[in-house]
CSV table of C-alpha atoms in Angstrom, one decimal:
chain,number,residue,atom,x,y,z
A,1,MET,CA,72.5,65.1,100.3
A,2,ALA,CA,74.5,63.6,103.2
A,3,VAL,CA,76.6,66.7,103.5
A,4,ARG,CA,76.1,70.2,102.1
A,5,PHE,CA,78.7,72.9,101.6
A,6,GLU,CA,77.7,76.5,102.0
A,7,LEU,CA,80.2,78.9,100.5
A,8,LEU,CA,80.3,82.2,102.5
A,9,ASN,CA,83.1,84.1,100.9
A,10,THR,CA,85.9,83.7,98.3
A,11,ASP,CA,88.9,86.0,98.9
A,12,PRO,CA,90.6,87.7,95.9
A,13,THR,CA,93.5,85.3,96.4
A,14,GLY,CA,91.2,82.3,95.8
A,15,ALA,CA,91.1,81.2,99.4
A,16,ARG,CA,87.5,80.5,100.5
A,17,THR,CA,85.5,80.1,103.7
A,18,GLY,CA,82.2,78.3,104.2
A,19,ILE,CA,80.2,75.9,106.3
A,20,LEU,CA,80.1,72.2,106.0
A,21,HIS,CA,76.7,70.9,107.1
A,22,THR,CA,76.6,67.3,108.3
A,23,ARG,CA,74.3,65.1,110.3
A,24,LYS,CA,76.5,65.8,113.3
A,25,GLY,CA,76.4,69.5,113.1
A,26,SER,CA,77.7,72.4,110.9
A,27,PHE,CA,81.3,73.3,110.9
A,28,PRO,CA,83.2,76.3,109.5
A,29,THR,CA,85.8,75.9,106.8
A,30,PRO,CA,88.8,75.9,106.2
A,31,MET,CA,89.0,73.2,108.9
A,32,PHE,CA,91.6,70.9,110.3
A,33,MET,CA,90.7,67.4,111.4
A,34,PRO,CA,92.9,65.8,114.2
A,35,VAL,CA,93.7,62.2,113.4
A,36,ALA,CA,92.3,59.5,115.7
A,37,THR,CA,93.7,56.6,113.7
A,38,HIS,CA,92.6,53.8,116.0
A,39,ALA,CA,89.5,55.6,117.3
A,40,GLY,CA,91.5,57.4,119.8
A,41,PHE,CA,94.6,59.5,120.5
A,42,ARG,CA,97.8,58.2,122.2
A,43,HIS,CA,97.8,60.9,124.9
A,44,LEU,CA,94.5,62.7,124.7
A,45,ALA,CA,91.0,62.1,126.0
A,46,MET,CA,88.1,63.0,123.7
A,47,GLU,CA,87.1,65.7,126.1
A,48,GLU,CA,90.5,67.4,125.7
A,49,VAL,CA,90.3,67.2,122.0
A,50,LYS,CA,86.8,68.8,122.0
A,51,GLU,CA,88.1,71.6,124.2
A,52,THR,CA,90.7,72.5,121.6
A,53,GLY,CA,87.8,73.5,119.3
A,54,ALA,CA,88.0,70.5,117.0
A,55,LYS,CA,84.6,69.5,115.6
A,56,ILE,CA,85.4,66.7,113.3
A,57,LEU,CA,88.0,63.9,113.6
A,58,LEU,CA,89.6,61.4,111.1
A,59,ALA,CA,89.7,57.6,111.8
A,60,ASN,CA,91.3,55.0,109.6
A,61,THR,CA,89.4,52.2,108.0
A,62,TYR,CA,92.4,49.9,107.5
A,63,HIS,CA,93.4,49.8,111.1
A,64,LEU,CA,89.9,49.6,112.5
A,65,MET,CA,89.0,46.8,110.1
A,66,LEU,CA,91.9,44.7,111.5
A,67,ARG,CA,91.2,45.7,115.1
A,68,PRO,CA,88.6,45.8,116.7
A,69,GLY,CA,86.8,44.8,113.5
A,70,PRO,CA,83.4,45.5,112.0
A,71,GLU,CA,81.3,43.4,114.4
A,72,VAL,CA,82.4,45.6,117.3
A,73,PHE,CA,81.2,48.8,115.6
A,74,GLU,CA,77.9,47.1,114.6
A,75,ARG,CA,77.5,46.1,118.3
A,76,PHE,CA,78.2,49.5,119.7
A,77,GLY,CA,76.2,51.4,117.0
A,78,GLY,CA,79.2,53.0,115.3
A,79,ILE,CA,82.3,54.8,116.3
A,80,HIS,CA,80.7,57.8,118.1
A,81,PRO,CA,79.3,55.9,121.1
A,82,PHE,CA,82.3,53.5,121.0
A,83,MET,CA,84.9,56.2,121.6
A,84,GLY,CA,82.7,58.8,123.3
A,85,TRP,CA,82.8,61.4,120.6
A,86,ASP,CA,79.7,63.5,119.7
A,87,GLY,CA,81.2,65.4,116.8
A,88,ALA,CA,81.6,64.4,113.2
A,89,VAL,CA,84.0,61.7,111.9
A,90,LEU,CA,85.6,61.2,108.5
A,91,THR,CA,87.1,57.8,107.7
A,92,ASP,CA,90.0,57.3,105.3
A,93,SER,CA,89.5,54.3,103.1
A,94,GLY,CA,92.9,52.7,103.8
A,95,GLY,CA,94.6,53.4,100.5
A,96,PHE,CA,97.6,55.1,102.0
A,97,GLN,CA,98.1,52.3,104.5
A,98,ILE,CA,98.2,49.8,101.7
A,99,PHE,CA,100.8,51.9,99.9
A,100,SER,CA,102.9,52.1,103.0
A,101,LEU,CA,102.9,48.4,103.7
A,102,PRO,CA,106.1,46.4,103.3
A,103,GLU,CA,106.6,43.9,100.4
A,104,ASP,CA,103.8,41.5,101.4
A,105,ARG,CA,100.9,43.0,99.5
A,106,LEU,CA,99.5,42.5,96.1
A,107,ILE,CA,97.2,45.0,94.4
A,108,THR,CA,94.8,43.5,91.7
A,109,GLU,CA,91.7,44.8,90.1
A,110,LYS,CA,89.7,43.1,92.9
A,111,GLY,CA,91.5,45.0,95.6
A,112,ALA,CA,94.6,45.0,97.9
A,113,HIS,CA,95.6,41.6,99.3
A,114,PHE,CA,97.9,41.7,102.4
A,115,ARG,CA,98.6,40.0,105.7
A,116,SER,CA,97.4,41.5,108.9
A,117,PHE,CA,100.3,42.7,111.1
A,118,TYR,CA,98.2,41.7,114.2
A,119,ASP,CA,97.8,38.0,113.5
A,120,ASN,CA,99.3,37.3,110.0
A,121,SER,CA,95.9,36.4,108.6
A,122,ARG,CA,95.3,37.0,104.9
A,123,GLN,CA,93.1,40.0,104.2
A,124,LEU,CA,91.4,41.7,101.2
A,125,LEU,CA,90.6,45.4,101.2
A,126,SER,CA,88.4,46.1,98.2
A,127,PRO,CA,86.2,49.1,97.3
A,128,GLU,CA,83.2,47.1,98.5
A,129,SER,CA,84.8,45.9,101.8
A,130,SER,CA,86.1,49.4,102.5
A,131,ILE,CA,82.7,50.9,102.1
A,132,ALA,CA,81.1,48.1,104.2
A,133,MET,CA,83.6,48.7,107.0
A,134,GLN,CA,83.1,52.5,106.9
A,135,GLN,CA,79.3,51.9,107.1
A,136,ALA,CA,79.9,49.8,110.2
A,137,ILE,CA,82.0,52.6,111.6
A,138,ASN,CA,79.1,54.9,110.7
A,139,SER,CA,81.3,58.0,109.9
A,140,GLU,CA,79.7,61.1,108.5
A,141,ILE,CA,82.1,61.1,105.6
A,142,MET,CA,83.5,58.1,103.8
A,143,MET,CA,86.3,58.0,101.3
A,144,VAL,CA,86.6,55.8,98.2
A,145,LEU,CA,89.4,53.2,98.1
A,146,ASP,CA,92.1,54.6,95.9
A,147,VAL,CA,95.5,53.4,94.6
A,148,CYS,CA,98.1,55.6,96.3
A,149,ILE,CA,101.6,55.5,94.7
A,150,ASP,CA,104.8,57.4,95.0
A,151,SER,CA,104.2,60.8,93.4
A,152,ARG,CA,107.4,60.5,91.5
A,153,THR,CA,106.2,57.5,89.5
A,154,ASP,CA,106.4,57.9,85.7
A,155,GLU,CA,103.4,59.0,83.7
A,156,ALA,CA,102.6,55.5,82.5
A,157,GLY,CA,102.6,54.0,86.0
A,158,THR,CA,100.7,57.0,87.4
A,159,ARG,CA,98.0,56.6,84.7
A,160,GLU,CA,97.6,52.9,85.5
A,161,ALA,CA,97.0,53.7,89.2
A,162,MET,CA,94.7,56.6,88.4
A,163,GLU,CA,92.5,54.7,86.0
A,164,ARG,CA,92.2,51.9,88.6
A,165,THR,CA,91.3,54.5,91.2
A,166,HIS,CA,88.5,55.7,88.9
A,167,ARG,CA,87.1,52.2,88.4
A,168,TRP,CA,87.3,51.6,92.2
A,169,ALA,CA,85.5,55.0,92.7
A,170,VAL,CA,82.6,53.7,90.5
A,171,ARG,CA,82.5,50.5,92.5
A,172,SER,CA,82.6,52.4,95.8
A,173,LEU,CA,79.5,54.5,94.7
A,174,ALA,CA,77.7,51.3,93.8
A,175,ALA,CA,78.5,49.7,97.1
A,176,LYS,CA,77.3,52.8,99.0
A,177,GLU,CA,74.0,52.8,97.2
A,178,LYS,CA,73.2,49.2,98.3
A,179,ARG,CA,72.7,50.4,101.9
A,180,ALA,CA,71.0,53.7,102.9
A,181,THR,CA,73.0,54.9,105.8
A,182,GLY,CA,72.9,58.7,105.3
A,183,GLN,CA,76.7,58.9,105.0
A,184,ALA,CA,78.5,61.1,102.5
A,185,LEU,CA,81.1,59.7,100.1
A,186,PHE,CA,84.1,61.7,98.6
A,187,GLY,CA,86.0,60.9,95.5
A,188,ILE,CA,89.8,61.2,95.4
A,189,VAL,CA,91.6,63.0,92.6
A,190,GLN,CA,94.8,61.3,91.6
A,191,GLY,CA,97.4,61.9,88.9
A,192,GLY,CA,100.7,62.3,90.7
A,193,VAL,CA,102.7,65.3,89.6
A,194,HIS,CA,101.5,65.1,86.0
A,195,PRO,CA,99.2,68.1,85.2
A,196,ALA,CA,97.3,66.5,82.4
A,197,LEU,CA,96.5,63.4,84.5
A,198,ARG,CA,95.3,65.7,87.4
A,199,ASP,CA,93.0,67.4,85.0
A,200,GLU,CA,91.7,64.1,83.6
A,201,SER,CA,91.1,62.6,87.0
A,202,ALA,CA,89.1,65.7,88.2
A,203,GLU,CA,87.1,65.6,84.9
A,204,PHE,CA,86.2,62.0,85.4
A,205,LEU,CA,85.3,62.2,89.1
A,206,THR,CA,83.3,65.4,88.9
A,207,LYS,CA,80.8,63.7,86.6
A,208,LEU,CA,79.9,61.2,89.3
A,209,PRO,CA,77.5,62.0,92.2
A,210,PHE,CA,80.1,62.5,95.0
A,211,ASP,CA,79.3,64.7,98.0
A,212,GLY,CA,82.8,66.2,97.9
A,213,PHE,CA,86.3,65.7,96.5
A,214,ALA,CA,89.7,65.0,97.9
A,215,ILE,CA,93.1,65.6,96.5
A,216,GLY,CA,95.2,62.5,97.0
A,217,GLY,CA,98.6,61.2,96.2
A,218,LEU,CA,100.5,64.1,97.6
A,219,ALA,CA,103.0,64.3,100.5
A,220,VAL,CA,104.4,61.0,99.1
A,221,GLY,CA,107.7,62.0,97.5
A,222,GLU,CA,107.1,65.2,95.6
A,223,THR,CA,108.7,68.5,96.2
A,224,LYS,CA,106.9,71.3,98.0
A,225,VAL,CA,106.7,73.3,94.7
A,226,GLU,CA,105.2,70.3,93.0
A,227,ARG,CA,102.7,69.8,95.8
A,228,ASP,CA,101.5,73.4,95.7
A,229,SER,CA,101.3,73.3,91.9
A,230,MET,CA,99.2,70.0,91.9
A,231,THR,CA,97.0,71.3,94.6
A,232,GLU,CA,96.2,74.4,92.7
A,233,ARG,CA,95.7,72.4,89.5
A,234,ALA,CA,93.2,70.1,91.2
A,235,THR,CA,91.2,72.8,92.9
A,236,ALA,CA,90.8,74.7,89.7
A,237,SER,CA,89.0,71.7,88.2
A,238,LEU,CA,86.7,71.0,91.2
A,239,PRO,CA,83.2,72.4,91.6
A,240,GLN,CA,82.6,75.5,93.7
A,241,ASP,CA,79.7,74.0,95.6
A,242,LYS,CA,81.5,70.9,96.9
A,243,PRO,CA,84.0,70.7,99.7
A,244,ARG,CA,87.7,70.2,98.8
A,245,TYR,CA,89.9,68.1,101.0
A,246,LEU,CA,93.7,67.8,100.8
A,247,MET,CA,94.6,64.5,102.3
A,248,GLY,CA,97.4,64.0,104.8
A,249,VAL,CA,98.9,67.6,104.6
A,250,GLY,CA,100.5,68.9,106.8
A,251,THR,CA,102.4,71.6,108.7
A,252,PRO,CA,101.0,75.0,109.5
A,253,THR,CA,102.8,76.5,106.5
A,254,ASP,CA,101.4,73.7,104.3
A,255,LEU,CA,98.0,74.7,105.4
A,256,LEU,CA,98.5,78.4,104.7
A,257,GLU,CA,99.7,77.5,101.2
A,258,ALA,CA,96.8,75.1,100.4
A,259,VAL,CA,94.1,77.5,101.7
A,260,LEU,CA,95.6,80.1,99.3
A,261,ARG,CA,94.8,77.5,96.6
A,262,GLY,CA,91.2,77.0,97.5
A,263,VAL,CA,91.3,73.9,99.9
A,264,ASP,CA,88.6,73.6,102.6
A,265,MET,CA,89.6,70.5,104.7
A,266,PHE,CA,92.8,69.1,106.1
A,267,ASP,CA,94.0,66.2,108.3
A,268,CYS,CA,97.5,65.1,109.4
A,269,ILE,CA,99.1,63.3,112.3
A,270,ILE,CA,101.8,65.9,112.6
A,271,PRO,CA,100.4,67.9,115.6
A,272,THR,CA,100.4,64.9,117.9
A,273,LYS,CA,103.3,63.1,116.5
A,274,MET,CA,105.5,66.2,116.6
A,275,ALA,CA,104.4,66.7,120.2
A,276,GLN,CA,105.7,63.2,121.1
A,277,GLN,CA,109.1,64.2,119.7
A,278,GLY,CA,109.1,67.4,121.8
A,279,TYR,CA,108.1,69.9,119.2
A,280,ALA,CA,105.5,72.6,119.8
A,281,TYR,CA,103.9,74.9,117.2
A,282,THR,CA,103.5,78.5,118.3
A,283,PHE,CA,102.7,81.8,116.7
A,284,GLN,CA,106.4,82.7,117.3
A,285,GLY,CA,107.7,79.7,115.4
A,286,LEU,CA,108.4,76.0,116.0
A,287,VAL,CA,109.7,75.3,119.5
A,288,ARG,CA,111.8,72.2,120.4
A,289,ILE,CA,111.1,72.3,124.1
A,290,THR,CA,113.8,69.7,125.0
A,291,ARG,CA,116.5,72.3,124.3
A,292,THR,CA,118.5,73.3,127.4
A,293,ALA,CA,117.8,76.9,126.6
A,294,TYR,CA,114.2,76.5,127.8
A,295,ARG,CA,115.2,75.0,131.2
A,296,LEU,CA,114.9,78.3,133.1
A,297,GLU,CA,112.1,80.0,131.1
A,298,ASP,CA,109.1,80.8,133.3
A,299,GLY,CA,106.8,82.0,130.6
A,300,PRO,CA,104.0,80.1,128.7
A,301,LEU,CA,104.8,77.9,125.7
A,302,ASP,CA,102.9,80.5,123.5
A,303,PRO,CA,101.6,83.8,125.0
A,304,GLU,CA,99.1,83.9,122.1
A,305,CYS,CA,97.6,80.5,123.0
A,306,ASP,CA,94.5,80.0,125.2
A,307,CYS,CA,94.9,76.3,125.8
A,308,TYR,CA,95.0,75.1,129.4
A,309,VAL,CA,98.7,74.1,129.1
A,310,CYS,CA,99.7,77.7,128.1
A,311,LYS,CA,97.5,79.1,130.9
A,312,ARG,CA,99.0,76.9,133.6
A,313,TYR,CA,102.5,75.6,132.8
A,314,THR,CA,105.8,77.2,132.0
A,315,ARG,CA,108.3,76.3,129.3
A,316,GLY,CA,110.7,75.3,132.0
A,317,TYR,CA,108.2,72.7,133.4
A,318,LEU,CA,107.4,71.3,130.0
A,319,GLN,CA,111.2,71.0,129.2
A,320,HIS,CA,111.6,69.1,132.5
A,321,LEU,CA,108.8,66.7,131.6
A,322,MET,CA,110.0,66.0,128.0
A,323,ARG,CA,113.7,65.7,129.0
A,324,GLY,CA,112.6,63.1,131.7
A,325,LYS,CA,110.5,61.3,129.1
A,326,HIS,CA,107.3,61.7,131.2
A,327,HIS,CA,104.1,60.9,129.2
A,328,LEU,CA,102.5,63.9,130.8
A,329,GLY,CA,104.9,66.1,128.7
A,330,SER,CA,103.7,64.5,125.4
A,331,ARG,CA,100.1,64.9,126.5
A,332,PHE,CA,100.6,68.6,127.3
A,333,LEU,CA,102.3,69.3,124.0
A,334,SER,CA,99.6,67.4,122.1
A,335,VAL,CA,96.9,69.5,123.7
A,336,HIS,CA,98.7,72.6,122.8
A,337,ASN,CA,99.5,71.6,119.2
A,338,VAL,CA,96.0,70.5,118.4
A,339,ARG,CA,94.7,73.8,119.8
A,340,HIS,CA,97.3,75.7,117.9
A,341,TYR,CA,96.0,74.2,114.6
A,342,GLN,CA,92.4,75.1,115.5
A,343,LYS,CA,93.5,78.6,116.4
A,344,LEU,CA,95.4,78.9,113.1
A,345,MET,CA,92.3,77.9,111.2
A,346,GLU,CA,90.2,80.5,113.1
A,347,ARG,CA,92.7,83.2,112.1
A,348,ILE,CA,92.7,82.0,108.5
A,349,ARG,CA,88.8,82.0,108.4
A,350,GLU,CA,88.7,85.5,109.8
A,351,GLY,CA,91.1,86.8,107.1
A,352,ILE,CA,89.1,85.2,104.3
A,353,LEU,CA,85.8,86.6,105.7
A,354,ARG,CA,87.0,90.1,105.5
A,355,SER,CA,88.6,89.4,102.1
A,356,GLY,CA,92.0,90.1,103.5
A,357,TYR,CA,93.7,86.7,103.3
A,358,ALA,CA,96.7,88.0,101.5
A,359,GLN,CA,97.6,90.1,104.6
A,360,THR,CA,96.7,87.2,107.0
A,361,TYR,CA,98.9,84.8,104.9
A,362,ARG,CA,101.9,87.1,105.1
A,363,GLU,CA,101.5,87.8,108.8
A,364,LEU,CA,101.0,84.2,109.8
A,365,LYS,CA,103.8,82.9,107.5
A,366,SER,CA,106.2,85.5,108.9
A,367,ALA,CA,105.2,84.7,112.5
A,368,ILE,CA,105.2,80.9,112.4
A,369,ALA,CA,108.1,80.2,110.1
A,370,THR,CA,111.8,81.1,110.6
A,371,PRO,CA,114.6,79.5,108.5
A,372,LYS,CA,116.0,77.6,111.6
A,373,ASP,CA,112.5,76.4,112.6
A,374,LEU,CA,111.8,75.3,109.0
A,375,LYS,CA,115.0,73.2,109.0
A,376,ASP,CA,114.0,71.6,112.3
A,377,GLU,CA,110.5,71.0,111.1
A,378,ALA,CA,111.6,69.4,107.8
A,379,ALA,CA,113.9,67.0,109.6
A,380,ALA,CA,111.3,66.1,112.3
A,381,THR,CA,108.4,65.8,109.8
A,382,ALA,CA,110.5,63.4,107.7
A,383,MET,CA,110.9,61.2,110.7
A,384,THR,CA,107.3,61.5,111.6
A,385,LEU,CA,105.9,60.5,108.2
A,386,LYS,CA,107.9,57.3,108.2
A,387,ASP,CA,105.6,55.8,110.8
A,388,VAL,CA,102.3,57.3,109.6
A,389,GLY,CA,100.8,53.8,109.0
């Protein structure tokens, strides 16, 4: 198999820890994948990302198909030498970006027809072209092209999108088999907020030879209660010996909740996008560093963090950089936030390994979330997710 999942321990809560073995190394789970949408980060060098402890990144097929294009990746031998990253890479198929496009797009059985926002050229993203592009990128893990819709869509509309996702999943598998690249392929469970459809989607996909399974169609309009419920519903129907990936979610508290429900893999743009807006995640809660209250603080951003920003710079200096709109401020906060997420996952894994995740969950949730911080986070996250595409 292109990837292999080794389960190490399942906590009494249902949280689990393991090792994901790939051709680019073996990585502990639960894991968080920083998002390098365009084969790079706005303010971070690959060396800085590596120093945070990240072992696997996410890049986006839709954006990389439009620019720089498949011929560039074929010429450079894939994304790893192109962007100077020696870890693993997972590529999203582009389904969410198609969903988030403005009116000028048409989804048919063949695929998604749209205009490039770079040069206004007509484009088609199909299951076959998505796989071909991901093979050119040469990621360790590819995703099937799915139909992503607003999670509040009625049952009839959700079923239509789900069944097309299933047909596209079969076509994606067939396209993958035409070229032996050694890459893994994950299926994506859909079904919106309709429990019976989630069950049906998982039942259909788990009969197919996928290397792992993602839970898609969440964080697109549903409530937090619905998201947690659908995540739990999906993981209950997925095999124990395959990795489970919750796509595009989310905040530190989101991760704590999803791990509790048996999820192994996560990605989200939130750590770096929130940094650009002046927000830092700490083990004392969410910090909006632009506030005047931090102007005279001479302590580190987070005394529990071991990133070079927390070792060398004060809150007062970071407040100065962000208030002055210096790019260095966004860079420093990005370094810290990405490290915070890796540190969070380390603590989560430690708790699961000793079968004490219930205590870890309570301690971390109490430490990182306060009512005021959660209000700030909800408002900032809503702004962040508007420009995910």
